[in-house]
Coordinates of N, CA and C in Angstrom, one line a residue:
D685 N 0.9 -1.2 0.0 CA 0.0 0.0 0.0 C 0.9 1.2 0.0
H686 N 0.7 2.1 -1.0 CA 1.6 3.3 -1.1 C 0.8 4.5 -1.4
D687 N 1.3 5.6 -1.1 CA 0.7 6.9 -1.3 C 1.1 7.5 -2.7
D688 N 0.2 7.5 -3.7 CA 0.6 8.0 -5.0 C 1.0 9.4 -5.1
E689 N 0.6 10.2 -4.0 CA 1.0 11.6 -4.0 C 2.5 11.9 -3.6
N690 N 3.0 10.9 -2.8 CA 4.4 11.1 -2.3 C 5.4 10.8 -3.4
P691 N 6.3 11.8 -3.7 CA 7.3 11.6 -4.7 C 8.4 10.6 -4.4
M692 N 8.5 10.2 -3.1 CA 9.5 9.3 -2.6 C 8.9 7.9 -2.3
A693 N 9.6 6.9 -2.6 CA 9.2 5.5 -2.3 C 10.4 4.7 -1.8
L694 N 10.1 4.0 -0.7 CA 11.1 3.1 -0.1 C 10.7 1.7 -0.6
V695 N 11.6 1.1 -1.4 CA 11.3 -0.2 -2.0 C 12.2 -1.3 -1.6
M696 N 11.7 -2.4 -1.2 CA 12.5 -3.6 -0.8 C 12.6 -4.4 -2.1
T697 N 13.8 -4.4 -2.7 CA 14.1 -5.3 -3.9 C 14.6 -6.6 -3.3
P698 N 14.8 -7.6 -4.2 CA 15.3 -8.9 -3.7 C 16.8 -8.7 -3.1
E699 N 17.5 -7.7 -3.6 CA 18.9 -7.5 -3.1 C 19.0 -6.6 -1.9
H700 N 18.2 -5.5 -1.9 CA 18.4 -4.4 -0.9 C 17.2 -3.5 -0.8
L701 N 17.2 -2.7 0.2 CA 16.2 -1.6 0.4 C 16.7 -0.4 -0.3
E702 N 15.9 0.2 -1.1 CA 16.3 1.4 -1.8 C 15.2 2.5 -1.8
L703 N 15.7 3.7 -2.0 CA 14.9 4.9 -2.0 C 14.8 5.4 -3.4
R704 N 13.6 5.6 -3.9 CA 13.4 6.1 -5.3 C 12.6 7.4 -5.3
K705 N 13.0 8.3 -6.1 CA 12.3 9.5 -6.4 C 11.4 9.3 -7.5
R706 N 10.1 9.1 -7.2 CA 9.2 8.5 -8.2 C 8.9 9.5 -9.4
D707 N 9.1 10.8 -9.1 CA 8.9 11.8 -10.2 C 10.2 11.9 -11.1
E708 N 11.3 11.2 -10.7 CA 12.5 11.2 -11.5 C 13.0 9.8 -11.6
P709 N 12.3 8.9 -12.3 CA 12.7 7.5 -12.4 C 14.1 7.3 -12.9
K710 N 14.6 8.2 -13.8 CA 15.9 8.0 -14.4 C 17.0 8.1 -13.3
L711 N 16.7 8.7 -12.2 CA 17.8 8.8 -11.1 C 18.1 7.4 -10.6
G712 N 17.2 6.4 -10.7 CA 17.4 5.1 -10.1 C 17.3 5.1 -8.6
G713 N 17.5 4.0 -8.0 CA 17.3 3.8 -6.5 C 18.6 4.2 -5.8
I714 N 18.5 4.7 -4.6 CA 19.6 5.0 -3.7 C 19.6 4.0 -2.6
F715 N 20.7 3.3 -2.4 CA 20.8 2.3 -1.4 C 22.2 2.3 -0.8
V716 N 22.4 1.7 0.3 CA 23.7 1.6 1.0 C 24.3 0.2 0.7
D717 N 25.5 0.3 0.1 CA 26.2 -1.0 -0.2 C 27.7 -0.9 0.3
F718 N 28.0 -1.5 1.4 CA 29.3 -1.5 1.9 C 30.2 -2.7 1.3
V719 N 29.5 -3.7 0.7 CA 30.1 -4.9 0.2 C 30.7 -4.7 -1.2
G720 N 29.8 -4.2 -2.1 CA 30.2 -4.1 -3.6 C 30.3 -2.7 -4.1
G721 N 30.3 -2.5 -5.4 CA 30.3 -1.2 -6.0 C 31.4 -0.3 -5.6
T722 N 31.1 1.0 -5.5 CA 32.1 2.0 -5.2 C 32.8 1.8 -3.9
M723 N 32.1 1.3 -2.9 CA 32.7 1.1 -1.6 C 33.8 -0.1 -1.6
A724 N 33.5 -1.1 -2.4 CA 34.4 -2.2 -2.5 C 35.7 -1.7 -3.2
H725 N 35.5 -0.9 -4.3 CA 36.6 -0.4 -5.0 C 37.4 0.5 -4.1
R726 N 36.7 1.4 -3.4 CA 37.4 2.3 -2.5 C 38.2 1.6 -1.4
R727 N 37.6 0.5 -0.9 CA 38.3 -0.3 0.2 C 39.5 -1.0 -0.4
K728 N 39.4 -1.5 -1.6 CA 40.6 -2.3 -2.2 C 41.6 -1.4 -2.8
F729 N 41.2 -0.3 -3.5 CA 42.1 0.5 -4.2 C 42.2 2.0 -3.8
G730 N 41.4 2.3 -2.8 CA 41.4 3.7 -2.3 C 42.7 4.0 -1.5
G731 N 42.7 5.2 -1.0 CA 43.9 5.7 -0.3 C 44.1 5.1 1.1
G732 N 43.1 4.4 1.6 CA 43.2 3.9 3.0 C 43.5 5.0 4.0
R733 N 44.6 4.9 4.7 CA 45.0 5.9 5.7 C 45.3 7.2 5.0
G734 N 45.6 7.2 3.7 CA 45.9 8.4 3.0 C 44.7 9.2 2.6
E735 N 43.5 8.6 2.7 CA 42.2 9.3 2.4 C 42.1 10.6 3.2
A736 N 41.5 11.6 2.6 CA 41.4 12.9 3.3 C 40.7 12.7 4.7
V737 N 39.6 11.9 4.7 CA 38.8 11.7 6.0 C 39.7 11.1 7.1
A738 N 40.6 10.1 6.6 CA 41.4 9.4 7.6 C 42.5 10.4 8.2
K739 N 43.0 11.2 7.3 CA 44.0 12.2 7.8 C 43.3 13.3 8.7
A740 N 42.1 13.6 8.3 CA 41.4 14.7 9.1 C 41.1 14.3 10.5
V741 N 40.8 13.0 10.7 CA 40.5 12.5 12.1 C 41.7 12.3 12.9
G742 N 42.9 12.3 12.2 CA 44.2 12.3 12.9 C 44.8 10.9 13.1
I743 N 44.4 10.0 12.2 CA 45.0 8.6 12.2 C 46.5 8.7 11.9
K744 N 47.3 8.2 12.9 CA 48.8 8.2 12.8 C 49.3 7.0 13.5
G745 N 50.2 6.2 12.8 CA 50.8 5.1 13.5 C 49.8 4.1 14.0
S746 N 49.8 3.8 15.3 CA 48.9 2.9 15.9 C 47.6 3.7 16.4
Y747 N 47.6 5.0 16.3 CA 46.5 5.8 16.8 C 45.3 5.7 15.8
L748 N 44.3 5.1 16.3 CA 43.0 4.9 15.5 C 41.9 5.4 16.4
P749 N 41.5 6.7 16.2 CA 40.5 7.3 17.1 C 39.1 6.6 17.1
D750 N 38.5 6.7 18.2 CA 37.1 6.3 18.3 C 36.3 7.5 17.8
V751 N 35.4 7.3 16.8 CA 34.8 8.4 16.1 C 33.3 8.3 16.2
V752 N 32.6 9.5 16.4 CA 31.2 9.6 16.2 C 30.9 10.4 14.9
D753 N 30.3 9.8 13.9 CA 29.9 10.5 12.7 C 28.5 11.0 13.0
A754 N 28.4 12.3 13.3 CA 27.1 12.9 13.7 C 26.2 13.2 12.5
T755 N 26.7 13.1 11.3 CA 25.9 13.3 10.0 C 26.2 12.2 9.1
A756 N 25.7 11.0 9.4 CA 26.1 9.8 8.7 C 25.7 9.7 7.2
G757 N 24.6 10.3 6.8 CA 24.2 10.2 5.4 C 24.2 8.7 5.0
L758 N 24.8 8.4 3.9 CA 24.9 7.0 3.4 C 26.0 6.2 4.0
G759 N 26.8 6.8 4.9 CA 27.8 6.0 5.7 C 29.1 5.9 5.0
R760 N 29.4 6.6 3.9 CA 30.6 6.4 3.1 C 31.8 6.8 3.9
D761 N 31.9 8.0 4.5 CA 33.0 8.4 5.3 C 33.2 7.5 6.5
A762 N 32.1 7.1 7.2 CA 32.2 6.3 8.3 C 32.8 4.9 7.9
F763 N 32.4 4.4 6.8 CA 32.9 3.1 6.3 C 34.4 3.2 6.0
V764 N 34.8 4.3 5.4 CA 36.3 4.4 5.1 C 37.1 4.4 6.4
L765 N 36.6 5.1 7.5 CA 37.2 5.2 8.8 C 37.2 3.8 9.4
A766 N 36.1 3.1 9.3 CA 36.1 1.7 9.9 C 37.0 0.8 9.1
S767 N 37.1 0.9 7.8 CA 37.9 0.0 7.0 C 39.4 0.2 7.3
V768 N 39.8 1.4 7.8 CA 41.2 1.5 8.2 C 41.5 1.2 9.7
G769 N 40.4 0.9 10.4 CA 40.6 0.4 11.8 C 39.9 1.2 12.9
C770 N 39.3 2.4 12.6 CA 38.6 3.1 13.6 C 37.3 2.5 14.0
R771 N 36.9 2.7 15.3 CA 35.6 2.3 15.7 C 34.7 3.5 15.5
V772 N 33.6 3.3 14.7 CA 32.7 4.5 14.3 C 31.3 4.2 14.7
R773 N 30.7 5.2 15.4 CA 29.3 5.2 15.7 C 28.6 6.2 14.8
M774 N 27.7 5.8 13.9 CA 27.0 6.7 13.1 C 25.7 7.2 13.7
L775 N 25.4 8.4 13.6 CA 24.1 9.0 14.1 C 23.3 9.3 12.9
E776 N 22.1 8.9 12.9 CA 21.2 9.3 11.8 C 19.8 9.5 12.4
R777 N 19.2 10.7 12.2 CA 17.8 10.9 12.8 C 16.7 10.6 11.8
N778 N 17.0 10.7 10.5 CA 15.9 10.5 9.6 C 15.6 9.0 9.5
P779 N 14.3 8.6 9.7 CA 14.0 7.2 9.8 C 14.2 6.4 8.5
V780 N 14.0 7.1 7.3 CA 14.2 6.5 6.0 C 15.7 6.2 5.8
V781 N 16.5 7.3 6.1 CA 18.0 7.1 5.9 C 18.5 6.1 6.9
A782 N 18.0 6.1 8.1 CA 18.5 5.1 9.1 C 18.1 3.7 8.6
A783 N 16.9 3.5 8.0 CA 16.5 2.2 7.5 C 17.5 1.8 6.3
L784 N 17.9 2.7 5.5 CA 18.8 2.4 4.4 C 20.2 2.0 5.0
L785 N 20.6 2.7 6.0 CA 21.9 2.4 6.6 C 21.8 1.0 7.3
D786 N 20.7 0.8 8.0 CA 20.6 -0.5 8.7 C 20.6 -1.7 7.7
D787 N 19.9 -1.5 6.6 CA 19.9 -2.5 5.6 C 21.3 -2.8 5.0
G788 N 22.0 -1.7 4.7 CA 23.4 -1.9 4.2 C 24.3 -2.5 5.3
L789 N 24.1 -2.1 6.5 CA 25.0 -2.7 7.6 C 24.7 -4.2 7.8
N790 N 23.4 -4.6 7.8 CA 23.1 -6.0 7.9 C 23.7 -6.8 6.8
R791 N 23.6 -6.3 5.6 CA 24.2 -7.1 4.5 C 25.7 -7.1 4.6
G792 N 26.3 -6.0 5.1 CA 27.8 -5.9 5.3 C 28.2 -6.9 6.4
Y793 N 27.4 -6.9 7.5 CA 27.7 -7.8 8.7 C 27.7 -9.3 8.2
A794 N 26.8 -9.6 7.3 CA 26.7 -11.0 6.8 C 27.8 -11.4 5.8
D795 N 28.5 -10.4 5.3 CA 29.5 -10.7 4.3 C 30.7 -11.4 4.9
P796 N 31.2 -12.6 4.3 CA 32.3 -13.3 4.9 C 33.6 -12.5 4.9
E797 N 33.8 -11.6 3.9 CA 35.1 -10.9 3.8 C 35.1 -9.7 4.8
I798 N 34.1 -8.8 4.8 CA 34.2 -7.6 5.6 C 33.3 -7.7 6.9
G799 N 32.4 -8.7 7.0 CA 31.5 -8.8 8.1 C 32.2 -8.8 9.5
P800 N 33.2 -9.7 9.7 CA 33.8 -9.7 11.0 C 34.3 -8.4 11.5
W801 N 35.1 -7.6 10.7 CA 35.6 -6.3 11.2 C 34.5 -5.3 11.2
L802 N 33.6 -5.4 10.3 CA 32.5 -4.4 10.2 C 31.6 -4.4 11.4
Q803 N 31.3 -5.6 11.9 CA 30.5 -5.7 13.1 C 31.2 -5.1 14.3
E804 N 32.5 -5.2 14.4 CA 33.3 -4.7 15.5 C 33.4 -3.2 15.5
R805 N 33.5 -2.6 14.2 CA 33.9 -1.2 14.1 C 32.8 -0.2 13.7
L806 N 31.7 -0.7 13.1 CA 30.7 0.2 12.5 C 29.3 0.0 13.1
Q807 N 28.8 1.0 13.7 CA 27.5 0.8 14.4 C 26.6 2.0 14.1
L808 N 25.3 1.8 14.0 CA 24.3 2.8 13.7 C 23.5 3.1 15.0
I809 N 23.4 4.4 15.3 CA 22.5 4.8 16.4 C 21.4 5.7 15.7
H810 N 20.2 5.3 15.8 CA 19.1 6.0 15.2 C 18.6 7.1 16.2
A811 N 19.2 8.3 16.0 CA 18.9 9.4 17.0 C 19.3 10.7 16.4
S812 N 18.7 11.8 16.8 CA 19.1 13.1 16.4 C 20.5 13.4 17.0
S813 N 21.4 13.9 16.2 CA 22.7 14.3 16.8 C 22.6 15.4 17.8
L814 N 21.6 16.3 17.6 CA 21.4 17.4 18.6 C 21.2 16.9 20.0
T815 N 20.5 15.8 20.1 CA 20.3 15.2 21.5 C 21.4 14.2 21.8
A816 N 21.7 13.3 20.9 CA 22.6 12.2 21.1 C 24.0 12.7 21.5
L817 N 24.4 13.8 20.9 CA 25.8 14.3 21.2 C 26.0 14.7 22.6
T818 N 24.9 14.8 23.4 CA 25.1 15.2 24.8 C 25.2 14.0 25.7
D819 N 24.8 12.8 25.2 CA 24.8 11.7 26.2 C 25.4 10.4 25.6
I820 N 26.2 10.5 24.6 CA 26.9 9.3 24.1 C 28.0 8.9 25.1
T821 N 28.0 7.6 25.4 CA 29.2 7.1 26.2 C 29.6 5.8 25.6
P822 N 30.9 5.4 25.6 CA 32.0 6.3 26.0 C 32.2 7.5 25.1
R823 N 32.8 8.6 25.6 CA 33.0 9.8 24.7 C 34.0 9.4 23.6
P824 N 33.7 9.9 22.4 CA 34.7 9.6 21.3 C 35.8 10.6 21.3
Q825 N 36.9 10.2 20.7 CA 38.1 11.1 20.6 C 37.7 12.2 19.5
V826 N 37.0 11.7 18.5 CA 36.7 12.6 17.4 C 35.2 12.6 17.1
V827 N 34.6 13.8 16.8 CA 33.3 13.9 16.3 C 33.4 14.5 14.9
Y828 N 32.8 13.8 13.9 CA 32.9 14.1 12.5 C 31.6 14.7 12.0
L829 N 31.6 15.9 11.4 CA 30.4 16.5 10.9 C 30.6 16.8 9.4
D830 N 29.6 16.4 8.6 CA 29.6 16.7 7.2 C 28.1 17.2 6.9
P831 N 27.8 18.4 7.3 CA 26.4 18.9 7.1 C 26.0 18.9 5.6
M832 N 24.7 18.7 5.4 CA 24.2 18.6 4.0 C 24.0 19.9 3.4
F833 N 25.1 20.6 3.1 CA 25.0 21.9 2.3 C 25.2 21.5 0.9
P834 N 24.7 22.3 -0.1 CA 24.9 21.9 -1.5 C 26.4 22.2 -1.8
H835 N 27.2 21.2 -1.9 CA 28.6 21.3 -2.3 C 28.7 21.5 -3.8
K836 N 29.6 22.3 -4.3 CA 29.7 22.6 -5.7 C 30.5 21.4 -6.4
Q837 N 31.6 21.0 -5.8 CA 32.4 20.0 -6.5 C 32.1 18.6 -6.0
K838 N 31.0 18.0 -6.5 CA 30.7 16.7 -6.2 C 30.5 15.9 -7.5
S839 N 30.7 14.6 -7.4 CA 30.5 13.7 -8.5 C 29.0 13.7 -8.9
A840 N 28.7 13.2 -10.1 CA 27.3 13.1 -10.5 C 26.5 12.2 -9.6
L841 N 27.1 11.1 -9.1 CA 26.4 10.2 -8.2 C 26.0 11.0 -6.9
V842 N 27.0 11.7 -6.3 CA 26.7 12.4 -5.1 C 25.7 13.5 -5.3
K843 N 25.7 14.2 -6.5 CA 24.7 15.2 -6.8 C 23.3 14.6 -6.8
K844 N 23.2 13.4 -7.5 CA 21.9 12.7 -7.6 C 21.4 12.4 -6.2
E845 N 22.3 11.9 -5.3 CA 21.9 11.5 -4.0 C 21.5 12.8 -3.2
M846 N 22.3 13.9 -3.3 CA 21.9 15.1 -2.6 C 20.5 15.6 -3.0
R847 N 20.2 15.5 -4.3 CA 18.9 15.9 -4.8 C 17.8 15.1 -4.1
V848 N 18.0 13.8 -4.1 CA 17.0 12.9 -3.5 C 16.9 13.1 -2.0
F849 N 18.1 13.2 -1.4 CA 18.1 13.5 0.1 C 17.4 14.8 0.5
Q850 N 17.8 15.8 -0.3 CA 17.2 17.1 0.1 C 15.7 17.1 -0.1
S851 N 15.2 16.4 -1.1 CA 13.7 16.3 -1.2 C 13.1 15.4 -0.1
L852 N 13.9 14.5 0.4 CA 13.4 13.6 1.5 C 13.5 14.3 2.9
V853 N 14.6 14.9 3.2 CA 14.8 15.4 4.6 C 14.7 16.9 4.7
G854 N 14.7 17.6 3.6 CA 14.6 19.0 3.6 C 16.0 19.6 3.9
P855 N 16.0 21.0 4.0 CA 17.3 21.6 4.3 C 17.8 21.3 5.7
D856 N 19.1 21.2 5.8 CA 19.8 20.9 7.1 C 19.9 22.2 7.9
L857 N 18.8 22.7 8.4 CA 18.7 24.0 9.0 C 19.4 24.1 10.4
D858 N 19.5 22.9 11.1 CA 20.1 23.0 12.4 C 21.5 22.5 12.5
A859 N 22.2 22.4 11.3 CA 23.5 21.9 11.3 C 24.5 22.7 12.1
D860 N 24.3 24.0 12.1 CA 25.1 24.9 12.9 C 25.1 24.6 14.4
G861 N 23.9 24.1 14.8 CA 23.8 23.8 16.3 C 24.5 22.5 16.7
L862 N 25.2 21.8 15.8 CA 25.9 20.6 16.1 C 27.3 20.9 16.6
L863 N 27.9 22.0 16.2 CA 29.3 22.3 16.5 C 29.6 22.3 18.0
E864 N 28.8 23.1 18.7 CA 29.1 23.2 20.2 C 29.0 21.9 20.9
P865 N 27.8 21.1 20.8 CA 27.8 19.9 21.5 C 28.9 18.9 21.0
A866 N 29.3 19.0 19.7 CA 30.4 18.2 19.2 C 31.7 18.5 20.0
R867 N 31.9 19.8 20.2 CA 33.1 20.3 20.8 C 33.1 19.8 22.3
Q868 N 32.0 19.8 22.9 CA 31.9 19.3 24.3 C 32.1 17.8 24.4
L869 N 31.7 17.1 23.4 CA 31.8 15.6 23.5 C 33.2 15.1 23.1
A870 N 33.7 15.6 22.0 CA 35.0 15.0 21.5 C 36.1 15.3 22.5
T871 N 36.9 14.2 22.8 CA 38.0 14.4 23.7 C 39.3 15.0 23.0
K872 N 39.4 14.8 21.7 CA 40.6 15.3 20.9 C 40.2 16.4 19.9
R873 N 39.3 16.1 19.0 CA 39.0 17.1 17.9 C 37.6 16.9 17.3
V874 N 37.2 18.0 16.7 CA 36.0 18.0 15.9 C 36.4 18.2 14.4
V875 N 35.9 17.4 13.5 CA 36.3 17.6 12.1 C 35.0 18.0 11.4
V876 N 35.1 19.1 10.6 CA 33.9 19.6 9.8 C 34.4 19.5 8.4
K877 N 33.6 18.7 7.6 CA 34.0 18.5 6.2 C 33.6 19.7 5.4

């Protein structure tokens, strides 16, 4: 049973849960895939510790910070950090985005190659960062923020996702309010992308 007026549809395919913008079918479905596609390529051939996000959180030698990603989105940055050894807790308040992340995580956890370390290092907390940042324990060394502002230099894929996301969740009007609680929570640093 679905609402024909709603331009967004959450669809369970045989492979995964995906979000579709029904008034723009050419965009295709958006889903979280930590096992295959671009994330597999990034895991195998990406910069690893040399990736910008890894450098930004301060990974050096044996130092692998505990990170809270307060703006998880589709979990790409969190996954990169987990793949190089950080323990990452993702916060996501939008129930649809949280469902996509949960679906991707469950498939990732079940994967024989990445499942064992993914279960140890990457976790989803379905909560608003504005409230969760005040009571997360243990405190992370790093809080990572990537607010959903329209970035100019993004790939076509990310632009497609941004369009769908913005029509789903609306503008990220309270992103500015995350900085202070993030500063209070992080024991080492706050990273803003």
